[in-house]
Amino acid sequence: MKKLFISTIALVLTLTLAGCGSDTKNKEDNTGAASGSVTKIVVGTGTQFPNVCFIDENGKLTGFDVELVREIDKRLADYEFDIQTLEFTNLLLSLETKKIDLIAHEMEKNPEREEKYLFNKEPYAHWRNKIVVAKNNDSVQSLDDLKGKKVLTTATSAQSTILENYNKANNNAIEIVYQNGGANDTISQISSGRVDATLAADFTLSLIDPKKELKTVGSALSEADILFMFRKDDPEQQKLSDAVDEAIKELKADGTLAKLSSEWLGNDFTSEEK
């Protein structure tokens, strides 16, 4: 009877331990599947770039760059994108300090930025920067014509770099006025004469100036591919950048990228040919 009692206890303990072992393994397997398969990526964008990244009348964040990020997210099973909005001037610092992992804000690739940041290789748009003035201004055709005049720009933008480089070579001949305002502020400052000009990408004028109060003049000051930005010298960021490239290639091949550009920007601005 004693042997039977001991055997019964031993059997119960064996079954209990086997059950615990099974539960533990299943929990570990489930945890691994949940945490190891998907990497959360914080994407930084803005809210004051009409049709690119903006809040619509329903309070929804949308636009070309925003919807492109959402399309890329659908195609990258290993990643989950969380889109966060910031002031444009805070995007670069937020990337450096790891508050965000990717910038989506029509970021132009130029030598100054390339020294500090990683860009993906597959462009999703192509810019031609031009001078923008009031529609009745016929005195400006080049940067030289802006000497002694006020030119509006946004700090850390590619357009501000063009102006700053010109001033370095020309004894600060242009008075650069930095702003944080949106498109409406740009239009009012130029049309009212508070500033004489700004610089902008070729496709943006129709987006920010529906009443046609402004115009572009002269030849392109620069041309550049538009890409996403990541932290440099970071293997995980490089892996993400490569994955984004593959997704963009798919979006180009199936026509989705051109469709998004036409829908939001009014034309296909996704390649150098236009």
PDB file of C-alpha atoms in Angstrom:
ATOM      1  CA  MET A   1       0.000   0.000   0.000  1.00  0.00           C
ATOM      2  CA  LYS A   2       2.873   2.302   0.861  1.00  0.00           C
ATOM      3  CA  LYS A   3       4.576   1.535  -2.472  1.00  0.00           C
ATOM      4  CA  LEU A   4       1.337   2.256  -4.305  1.00  0.00           C
ATOM      5  CA  PHE A   5       0.987   5.614  -2.523  1.00  0.00           C
ATOM      6  CA  ILE A   6       4.581   6.620  -3.368  1.00  0.00           C
ATOM      7  CA  SER A   7       4.120   5.553  -6.999  1.00  0.00           C
ATOM      8  CA  THR A   8       0.945   7.606  -7.250  1.00  0.00           C
ATOM      9  CA  ILE A   9       2.675  10.731  -5.918  1.00  0.00           C
ATOM     10  CA  ALA A  10       5.577  10.193  -8.296  1.00  0.00           C
ATOM     11  CA  LEU A  11       3.173   9.906 -11.227  1.00  0.00           C
ATOM     12  CA  VAL A  12       1.325  13.077 -10.248  1.00  0.00           C
ATOM     13  CA  LEU A  13       4.597  14.991  -9.899  1.00  0.00           C
ATOM     14  CA  THR A  14       5.817  13.702 -13.259  1.00  0.00           C
ATOM     15  CA  LEU A  15       2.618  14.756 -15.011  1.00  0.00           C
ATOM     16  CA  THR A  16       2.613  18.142 -13.257  1.00  0.00           C
ATOM     17  CA  LEU A  17       6.208  18.866 -14.203  1.00  0.00           C
ATOM     18  CA  ALA A  18       5.587  17.714 -17.758  1.00  0.00           C
ATOM     19  CA  GLY A  19       2.589  20.045 -17.954  1.00  0.00           C
ATOM     20  CA  CYS A  20       4.585  22.978 -16.573  1.00  0.00           C
ATOM     21  CA  GLY A  21       7.364  22.305 -19.017  1.00  0.00           C
ATOM     22  CA  SER A  22       4.931  22.246 -21.890  1.00  0.00           C
ATOM     23  CA  ASP A  23       3.284  25.537 -20.809  1.00  0.00           C
ATOM     24  CA  THR A  24       6.659  27.228 -20.412  1.00  0.00           C
ATOM     25  CA  LYS A  25       7.820  26.161 -23.860  1.00  0.00           C
ATOM     26  CA  ASN A  26       4.576  27.288 -25.491  1.00  0.00           C
ATOM     27  CA  LYS A  27       4.810  30.676 -23.790  1.00  0.00           C
ATOM     28  CA  GLU A  28       8.407  31.076 -24.941  1.00  0.00           C
ATOM     29  CA  ASP A  29       7.461  30.088 -28.474  1.00  0.00           C
ATOM     30  CA  ASN A  30       4.556  32.537 -28.533  1.00  0.00           C
ATOM     31  CA  THR A  31       6.679  35.329 -27.069  1.00  0.00           C
ATOM     32  CA  GLY A  32       9.368  34.697 -29.618  1.00  0.00           C
ATOM     33  CA  ALA A  33       6.884  34.810 -32.458  1.00  0.00           C
ATOM     34  CA  ALA A  34       5.351  38.014 -31.160  1.00  0.00           C
ATOM     35  CA  SER A  35       8.515  39.921 -30.335  1.00  0.00           C
ATOM     36  CA  GLY A  36      11.044  38.526 -32.767  1.00  0.00           C
ATOM     37  CA  SER A  37       9.181  38.717 -36.073  1.00  0.00           C
ATOM     38  CA  VAL A  38       8.140  42.373 -36.245  1.00  0.00           C
ATOM     39  CA  THR A  39      10.333  45.417 -35.569  1.00  0.00           C
ATOM     40  CA  LYS A  40       8.575  48.685 -34.772  1.00  0.00           C
ATOM     41  CA  ILE A  41       9.858  51.666 -36.748  1.00  0.00           C
ATOM     42  CA  VAL A  42       9.001  55.244 -35.777  1.00  0.00           C
ATOM     43  CA  VAL A  43       8.640  57.369 -38.914  1.00  0.00           C
ATOM     44  CA  GLY A  44       8.954  61.139 -38.577  1.00  0.00           C
ATOM     45  CA  THR A  45       7.031  63.463 -40.883  1.00  0.00           C
ATOM     46  CA  GLY A  46       5.380  66.896 -40.763  1.00  0.00           C
ATOM     47  CA  THR A  47       1.923  68.456 -41.010  1.00  0.00           C
ATOM     48  CA  GLN A  48       2.420  71.682 -43.007  1.00  0.00           C
ATOM     49  CA  PHE A  49       3.395  70.468 -46.472  1.00  0.00           C
ATOM     50  CA  PRO A  50       0.216  70.528 -48.612  1.00  0.00           C
ATOM     51  CA  ASN A  51      -0.501  67.217 -50.356  1.00  0.00           C
ATOM     52  CA  VAL A  52       2.770  65.739 -49.063  1.00  0.00           C
ATOM     53  CA  CYS A  53       2.259  65.490 -45.300  1.00  0.00           C
ATOM     54  CA  PHE A  54      -0.670  67.433 -43.855  1.00  0.00           C
ATOM     55  CA  ILE A  55      -3.822  67.142 -41.755  1.00  0.00           C
ATOM     56  CA  ASP A  56      -6.919  67.013 -43.955  1.00  0.00           C
ATOM     57  CA  GLU A  57     -10.371  68.438 -43.235  1.00  0.00           C
ATOM     58  CA  ASN A  58     -11.278  65.289 -41.307  1.00  0.00           C
ATOM     59  CA  GLY A  59      -8.281  65.601 -39.016  1.00  0.00           C
ATOM     60  CA  LYS A  60      -6.420  62.732 -40.714  1.00  0.00           C
ATOM     61  CA  LEU A  61      -2.703  62.785 -41.446  1.00  0.00           C
ATOM     62  CA  THR A  62      -2.279  62.085 -45.143  1.00  0.00           C
ATOM     63  CA  GLY A  63      -0.468  63.152 -48.326  1.00  0.00           C
ATOM     64  CA  PHE A  64       1.997  61.666 -50.818  1.00  0.00           C
ATOM     65  CA  ASP A  65       4.787  60.816 -48.381  1.00  0.00           C
ATOM     66  CA  VAL A  66       2.384  59.579 -45.699  1.00  0.00           C
ATOM     67  CA  GLU A  67       0.455  57.280 -48.024  1.00  0.00           C
ATOM     68  CA  LEU A  68       3.703  56.039 -49.563  1.00  0.00           C
ATOM     69  CA  VAL A  69       4.985  55.048 -46.110  1.00  0.00           C
ATOM     70  CA  ARG A  70       1.719  53.192 -45.493  1.00  0.00           C
ATOM     71  CA  GLU A  71       2.101  51.318 -48.785  1.00  0.00           C
ATOM     72  CA  ILE A  72       5.679  50.377 -47.906  1.00  0.00           C
ATOM     73  CA  ASP A  73       4.520  49.213 -44.472  1.00  0.00           C
ATOM     74  CA  LYS A  74       2.050  46.820 -46.119  1.00  0.00           C
ATOM     75  CA  ARG A  75       4.870  45.191 -48.072  1.00  0.00           C
ATOM     76  CA  LEU A  76       7.385  44.759 -45.252  1.00  0.00           C
ATOM     77  CA  ALA A  77       6.176  41.953 -43.009  1.00  0.00           C
ATOM     78  CA  ASP A  78       9.218  42.236 -40.723  1.00  0.00           C
ATOM     79  CA  TYR A  79       8.449  45.845 -39.800  1.00  0.00           C
ATOM     80  CA  GLU A  80       5.591  47.860 -38.339  1.00  0.00           C
ATOM     81  CA  PHE A  81       5.654  51.590 -39.080  1.00  0.00           C
ATOM     82  CA  ASP A  82       4.396  54.118 -36.533  1.00  0.00           C
ATOM     83  CA  ILE A  83       4.076  57.552 -38.168  1.00  0.00           C
ATOM     84  CA  GLN A  84       4.729  60.482 -35.816  1.00  0.00           C
ATOM     85  CA  THR A  85       4.462  64.198 -36.662  1.00  0.00           C
ATOM     86  CA  LEU A  86       7.106  66.777 -35.759  1.00  0.00           C
ATOM     87  CA  GLU A  87       8.124  70.292 -36.741  1.00  0.00           C
ATOM     88  CA  PHE A  88      10.254  70.027 -39.867  1.00  0.00           C
ATOM     89  CA  THR A  89      13.216  71.707 -38.144  1.00  0.00           C
ATOM     90  CA  ASN A  90      13.218  68.973 -35.471  1.00  0.00           C
ATOM     91  CA  LEU A  91      13.320  65.994 -37.819  1.00  0.00           C
ATOM     92  CA  LEU A  92      17.089  65.706 -38.241  1.00  0.00           C
ATOM     93  CA  LEU A  93      17.846  66.057 -34.536  1.00  0.00           C
ATOM     94  CA  SER A  94      15.119  63.546 -33.692  1.00  0.00           C
ATOM     95  CA  LEU A  95      16.723  61.065 -36.086  1.00  0.00           C
ATOM     96  CA  GLU A  96      20.167  61.614 -34.566  1.00  0.00           C
ATOM     97  CA  THR A  97      18.876  61.150 -31.015  1.00  0.00           C
ATOM     98  CA  LYS A  98      16.920  58.001 -31.973  1.00  0.00           C
ATOM     99  CA  LYS A  99      13.499  59.476 -31.217  1.00  0.00           C
ATOM    100  CA  ILE A 100      12.573  58.441 -34.749  1.00  0.00           C
ATOM    101  CA  ASP A 101      14.068  55.829 -37.091  1.00  0.00           C
ATOM    102  CA  LEU A 102      13.212  57.209 -40.522  1.00  0.00           C
ATOM    103  CA  ILE A 103      12.377  60.618 -42.014  1.00  0.00           C
ATOM    104  CA  ALA A 104       9.647  60.883 -44.651  1.00  0.00           C
ATOM    105  CA  HIS A 105       9.348  64.515 -45.722  1.00  0.00           C
ATOM    106  CA  GLU A 106      10.498  64.837 -49.350  1.00  0.00           C
ATOM    107  CA  MET A 107      14.114  64.861 -48.161  1.00  0.00           C
ATOM    108  CA  GLU A 108      16.533  65.913 -50.862  1.00  0.00           C
ATOM    109  CA  LYS A 109      19.885  64.196 -51.068  1.00  0.00           C
ATOM    110  CA  ASN A 110      22.788  66.647 -51.111  1.00  0.00           C
ATOM    111  CA  PRO A 111      26.498  66.459 -50.145  1.00  0.00           C
ATOM    112  CA  GLU A 112      25.983  68.224 -46.800  1.00  0.00           C
ATOM    113  CA  ARG A 113      23.356  65.757 -45.658  1.00  0.00           C
ATOM    114  CA  GLU A 114      25.108  62.738 -47.131  1.00  0.00           C
ATOM    115  CA  GLU A 115      28.086  63.356 -44.854  1.00  0.00           C
ATOM    116  CA  LYS A 116      25.927  62.902 -41.752  1.00  0.00           C
ATOM    117  CA  TYR A 117      23.006  60.673 -42.697  1.00  0.00           C
ATOM    118  CA  LEU A 118      22.162  57.477 -44.535  1.00  0.00           C
ATOM    119  CA  PHE A 119      19.857  57.654 -47.551  1.00  0.00           C
ATOM    120  CA  ASN A 120      18.167  54.688 -49.170  1.00  0.00           C
ATOM    121  CA  LYS A 121      19.255  54.071 -52.772  1.00  0.00           C
ATOM    122  CA  GLU A 122      15.937  53.931 -54.658  1.00  0.00           C
ATOM    123  CA  PRO A 123      14.463  57.449 -55.171  1.00  0.00           C
ATOM    124  CA  TYR A 124      10.728  57.898 -54.876  1.00  0.00           C
ATOM    125  CA  ALA A 125      10.644  61.405 -56.407  1.00  0.00           C
ATOM    126  CA  HIS A 126      12.883  63.895 -58.193  1.00  0.00           C
ATOM    127  CA  TRP A 127      13.080  67.631 -57.444  1.00  0.00           C
ATOM    128  CA  ARG A 128      14.119  70.675 -59.424  1.00  0.00           C
ATOM    129  CA  ASN A 129      14.585  73.675 -57.134  1.00  0.00           C
ATOM    130  CA  LYS A 130      13.659  77.077 -58.546  1.00  0.00           C
ATOM    131  CA  ILE A 131      13.229  80.681 -57.398  1.00  0.00           C
ATOM    132  CA  VAL A 132       9.660  81.671 -56.543  1.00  0.00           C
ATOM    133  CA  VAL A 133       8.503  85.301 -56.651  1.00  0.00           C
ATOM    134  CA  ALA A 134       5.247  87.265 -56.826  1.00  0.00           C
ATOM    135  CA  LYS A 135       3.486  86.904 -60.172  1.00  0.00           C
ATOM    136  CA  ASN A 136       4.073  90.588 -61.035  1.00  0.00           C
ATOM    137  CA  ASN A 137       7.810  90.451 -60.268  1.00  0.00           C
ATOM    138  CA  ASP A 138       9.788  90.448 -63.536  1.00  0.00           C
ATOM    139  CA  SER A 139      13.105  91.613 -62.091  1.00  0.00           C
ATOM    140  CA  VAL A 140      14.372  88.265 -60.803  1.00  0.00           C
ATOM    141  CA  GLN A 141      15.732  85.404 -62.889  1.00  0.00           C
ATOM    142  CA  SER A 142      18.719  84.178 -60.871  1.00  0.00           C
ATOM    143  CA  LEU A 143      20.281  84.190 -57.399  1.00  0.00           C
ATOM    144  CA  ASP A 144      22.418  87.152 -58.463  1.00  0.00           C
ATOM    145  CA  ASP A 145      19.197  89.119 -58.947  1.00  0.00           C
ATOM    146  CA  LEU A 146      18.392  88.486 -55.265  1.00  0.00           C
ATOM    147  CA  LYS A 147      21.438  90.318 -53.928  1.00  0.00           C
ATOM    148  CA  GLY A 148      20.339  92.806 -51.292  1.00  0.00           C
ATOM    149  CA  LYS A 149      16.876  91.235 -51.158  1.00  0.00           C
ATOM    150  CA  LYS A 150      15.040  89.154 -48.546  1.00  0.00           C
ATOM    151  CA  VAL A 151      14.552  85.491 -49.351  1.00  0.00           C
ATOM    152  CA  LEU A 152      12.333  83.266 -47.236  1.00  0.00           C
ATOM    153  CA  THR A 153      13.359  79.706 -46.370  1.00  0.00           C
ATOM    154  CA  THR A 154      13.109  77.063 -43.670  1.00  0.00           C
ATOM    155  CA  ALA A 155      16.128  76.203 -41.537  1.00  0.00           C
ATOM    156  CA  THR A 156      17.752  72.805 -42.288  1.00  0.00           C
ATOM    157  CA  SER A 157      15.953  72.555 -45.646  1.00  0.00           C
ATOM    158  CA  ALA A 158      17.740  71.803 -48.916  1.00  0.00           C
ATOM    159  CA  GLN A 159      16.676  75.240 -50.171  1.00  0.00           C
ATOM    160  CA  SER A 160      18.295  76.950 -47.192  1.00  0.00           C
ATOM    161  CA  THR A 161      21.535  75.123 -48.025  1.00  0.00           C
ATOM    162  CA  ILE A 162      21.483  76.575 -51.559  1.00  0.00           C
ATOM    163  CA  LEU A 163      21.079  80.095 -50.155  1.00  0.00           C
ATOM    164  CA  GLU A 164      23.686  79.616 -47.435  1.00  0.00           C
ATOM    165  CA  ASN A 165      26.240  78.268 -49.908  1.00  0.00           C
ATOM    166  CA  TYR A 166      25.572  81.225 -52.214  1.00  0.00           C
ATOM    167  CA  ASN A 167      26.100  83.643 -49.338  1.00  0.00           C
ATOM    168  CA  LYS A 168      29.379  81.993 -48.366  1.00  0.00           C
ATOM    169  CA  ALA A 169      30.695  82.661 -51.852  1.00  0.00           C
ATOM    170  CA  ASN A 170      29.149  86.152 -52.150  1.00  0.00           C
ATOM    171  CA  ASN A 171      29.786  87.918 -48.843  1.00  0.00           C
ATOM    172  CA  ASN A 172      26.263  87.306 -47.482  1.00  0.00           C
ATOM    173  CA  ALA A 173      24.728  89.192 -50.387  1.00  0.00           C
ATOM    174  CA  ILE A 174      21.224  87.768 -49.794  1.00  0.00           C
ATOM    175  CA  GLU A 175      19.274  88.480 -46.616  1.00  0.00           C
ATOM    176  CA  ILE A 176      17.995  85.042 -45.617  1.00  0.00           C
ATOM    177  CA  VAL A 177      14.780  85.064 -43.594  1.00  0.00           C
ATOM    178  CA  TYR A 178      14.098  81.828 -41.723  1.00  0.00           C
ATOM    179  CA  GLN A 179      10.544  80.764 -40.987  1.00  0.00           C
ATOM    180  CA  ASN A 180       8.598  77.978 -39.331  1.00  0.00           C
ATOM    181  CA  GLY A 181       5.275  78.858 -40.916  1.00  0.00           C
ATOM    182  CA  GLY A 182       3.297  76.902 -43.456  1.00  0.00           C
ATOM    183  CA  ALA A 183       2.391  77.508 -47.078  1.00  0.00           C
ATOM    184  CA  ASN A 184      -0.117  80.283 -46.410  1.00  0.00           C
ATOM    185  CA  ASP A 185       2.527  82.289 -44.586  1.00  0.00           C
ATOM    186  CA  THR A 186       4.937  81.924 -47.513  1.00  0.00           C
ATOM    187  CA  ILE A 187       2.362  83.215 -49.987  1.00  0.00           C
ATOM    188  CA  SER A 188       1.342  86.181 -47.852  1.00  0.00           C
ATOM    189  CA  GLN A 189       4.925  87.233 -47.110  1.00  0.00           C
ATOM    190  CA  ILE A 190       5.892  87.252 -50.793  1.00  0.00           C
ATOM    191  CA  SER A 191       2.674  88.722 -52.193  1.00  0.00           C
ATOM    192  CA  SER A 192       2.706  91.481 -49.563  1.00  0.00           C
ATOM    193  CA  GLY A 193       6.336  92.361 -50.264  1.00  0.00           C
ATOM    194  CA  ARG A 194       7.640  91.557 -46.782  1.00  0.00           C
ATOM    195  CA  VAL A 195      10.104  89.255 -48.533  1.00  0.00           C
ATOM    196  CA  ASP A 196      11.098  89.157 -52.184  1.00  0.00           C
ATOM    197  CA  ALA A 197      11.315  85.456 -52.933  1.00  0.00           C
ATOM    198  CA  THR A 198      11.668  81.892 -51.752  1.00  0.00           C
ATOM    199  CA  LEU A 199      13.067  78.702 -53.234  1.00  0.00           C
ATOM    200  CA  ALA A 200      10.885  75.684 -53.841  1.00  0.00           C
ATOM    201  CA  ALA A 201      10.719  72.394 -55.683  1.00  0.00           C
ATOM    202  CA  ASP A 202       9.086  72.563 -59.096  1.00  0.00           C
ATOM    203  CA  PHE A 203       5.985  70.578 -58.162  1.00  0.00           C
ATOM    204  CA  THR A 204       5.158  72.469 -54.973  1.00  0.00           C
ATOM    205  CA  LEU A 205       3.902  75.752 -56.392  1.00  0.00           C
ATOM    206  CA  SER A 206       0.584  74.379 -57.620  1.00  0.00           C
ATOM    207  CA  LEU A 207       0.084  72.769 -54.214  1.00  0.00           C
ATOM    208  CA  ILE A 208       0.774  75.783 -52.013  1.00  0.00           C
ATOM    209  CA  ASP A 209      -0.533  78.497 -54.337  1.00  0.00           C
ATOM    210  CA  PRO A 210      -3.913  77.491 -55.815  1.00  0.00           C
ATOM    211  CA  LYS A 211      -4.815  81.150 -56.456  1.00  0.00           C
ATOM    212  CA  LYS A 212      -1.650  81.563 -58.587  1.00  0.00           C
ATOM    213  CA  GLU A 213      -0.276  84.567 -56.699  1.00  0.00           C
ATOM    214  CA  LEU A 214       3.308  83.376 -57.228  1.00  0.00           C
ATOM    215  CA  LYS A 215       5.435  82.030 -60.082  1.00  0.00           C
ATOM    216  CA  THR A 216       8.726  80.205 -60.614  1.00  0.00           C
ATOM    217  CA  VAL A 217      11.492  81.964 -62.544  1.00  0.00           C
ATOM    218  CA  GLY A 218      14.842  81.120 -64.078  1.00  0.00           C
ATOM    219  CA  SER A 219      16.433  77.743 -64.607  1.00  0.00           C
ATOM    220  CA  ALA A 220      16.694  75.004 -62.000  1.00  0.00           C
ATOM    221  CA  LEU A 221      19.160  75.866 -59.218  1.00  0.00           C
ATOM    222  CA  SER A 222      19.607  72.211 -58.389  1.00  0.00           C
ATOM    223  CA  GLU A 223      18.164  68.816 -59.129  1.00  0.00           C
ATOM    224  CA  ALA A 224      18.091  65.987 -56.666  1.00  0.00           C
ATOM    225  CA  ASP A 225      16.617  62.624 -55.911  1.00  0.00           C
ATOM    226  CA  ILE A 226      14.150  62.429 -53.043  1.00  0.00           C
ATOM    227  CA  LEU A 227      14.757  59.619 -50.590  1.00  0.00           C
ATOM    228  CA  PHE A 228      14.140  58.513 -47.036  1.00  0.00           C
ATOM    229  CA  MET A 229      16.721  59.324 -44.374  1.00  0.00           C
ATOM    230  CA  PHE A 230      18.195  57.051 -41.718  1.00  0.00           C
ATOM    231  CA  ARG A 231      21.032  57.090 -39.174  1.00  0.00           C
ATOM    232  CA  LYS A 232      24.462  56.484 -40.615  1.00  0.00           C
ATOM    233  CA  ASP A 233      26.849  53.687 -39.532  1.00  0.00           C
ATOM    234  CA  ASP A 234      24.038  51.636 -37.996  1.00  0.00           C
ATOM    235  CA  PRO A 235      23.643  48.028 -39.282  1.00  0.00           C
ATOM    236  CA  GLU A 236      19.958  47.841 -38.349  1.00  0.00           C
ATOM    237  CA  GLN A 237      19.284  51.113 -40.141  1.00  0.00           C
ATOM    238  CA  GLN A 238      21.104  49.804 -43.213  1.00  0.00           C
ATOM    239  CA  LYS A 239      18.973  46.652 -43.124  1.00  0.00           C
ATOM    240  CA  LEU A 240      15.822  48.783 -42.926  1.00  0.00           C
ATOM    241  CA  SER A 241      17.023  51.007 -45.757  1.00  0.00           C
ATOM    242  CA  ASP A 242      17.629  47.969 -47.975  1.00  0.00           C
ATOM    243  CA  ALA A 243      14.155  46.626 -47.197  1.00  0.00           C
ATOM    244  CA  VAL A 244      12.592  50.001 -48.058  1.00  0.00           C
ATOM    245  CA  ASP A 245      14.459  49.978 -51.382  1.00  0.00           C
ATOM    246  CA  GLU A 246      12.970  46.609 -52.311  1.00  0.00           C
ATOM    247  CA  ALA A 247       9.476  47.849 -51.458  1.00  0.00           C
ATOM    248  CA  ILE A 248       9.933  51.001 -53.572  1.00  0.00           C
ATOM    249  CA  LYS A 249      11.081  48.886 -56.520  1.00  0.00           C
ATOM    250  CA  GLU A 250       7.870  46.884 -56.236  1.00  0.00           C
ATOM    251  CA  LEU A 251       5.788  50.059 -56.018  1.00  0.00           C
ATOM    252  CA  LYS A 252       7.461  51.410 -59.168  1.00  0.00           C
ATOM    253  CA  ALA A 253       7.061  48.151 -61.050  1.00  0.00           C
ATOM    254  CA  ASP A 254       3.330  47.769 -60.354  1.00  0.00           C
ATOM    255  CA  GLY A 255       2.554  51.457 -60.991  1.00  0.00           C
ATOM    256  CA  THR A 256       1.529  52.300 -57.418  1.00  0.00           C
ATOM    257  CA  LEU A 257       4.215  54.956 -56.940  1.00  0.00           C
ATOM    258  CA  ALA A 258       3.339  56.840 -60.132  1.00  0.00           C
ATOM    259  CA  LYS A 259      -0.345  56.639 -59.206  1.00  0.00           C
ATOM    260  CA  LEU A 260       0.305  58.117 -55.739  1.00  0.00           C
ATOM    261  CA  SER A 261       2.364  60.936 -57.250  1.00  0.00           C
ATOM    262  CA  SER A 262      -0.305  61.824 -59.798  1.00  0.00           C
ATOM    263  CA  GLU A 263      -3.035  61.660 -57.158  1.00  0.00           C
ATOM    264  CA  TRP A 264      -1.298  63.890 -54.607  1.00  0.00           C
ATOM    265  CA  LEU A 265       1.158  66.008 -56.610  1.00  0.00           C
ATOM    266  CA  GLY A 266      -0.796  66.459 -59.833  1.00  0.00           C
ATOM    267  CA  ASN A 267       1.738  64.661 -62.032  1.00  0.00           C
ATOM    268  CA  ASP A 268       4.259  61.843 -62.032  1.00  0.00           C
ATOM    269  CA  PHE A 269       7.303  63.330 -60.295  1.00  0.00           C
ATOM    270  CA  THR A 270       8.853  59.941 -59.486  1.00  0.00           C
ATOM    271  CA  SER A 271      11.733  60.019 -61.969  1.00  0.00           C
ATOM    272  CA  GLU A 272      14.193  62.394 -63.596  1.00  0.00           C
ATOM    273  CA  GLU A 273      12.315  62.289 -66.894  1.00  0.00           C
ATOM    274  CA  LYS A 274       9.423  64.740 -66.964  1.00  0.00           C
TER     275      LYS A 274
END
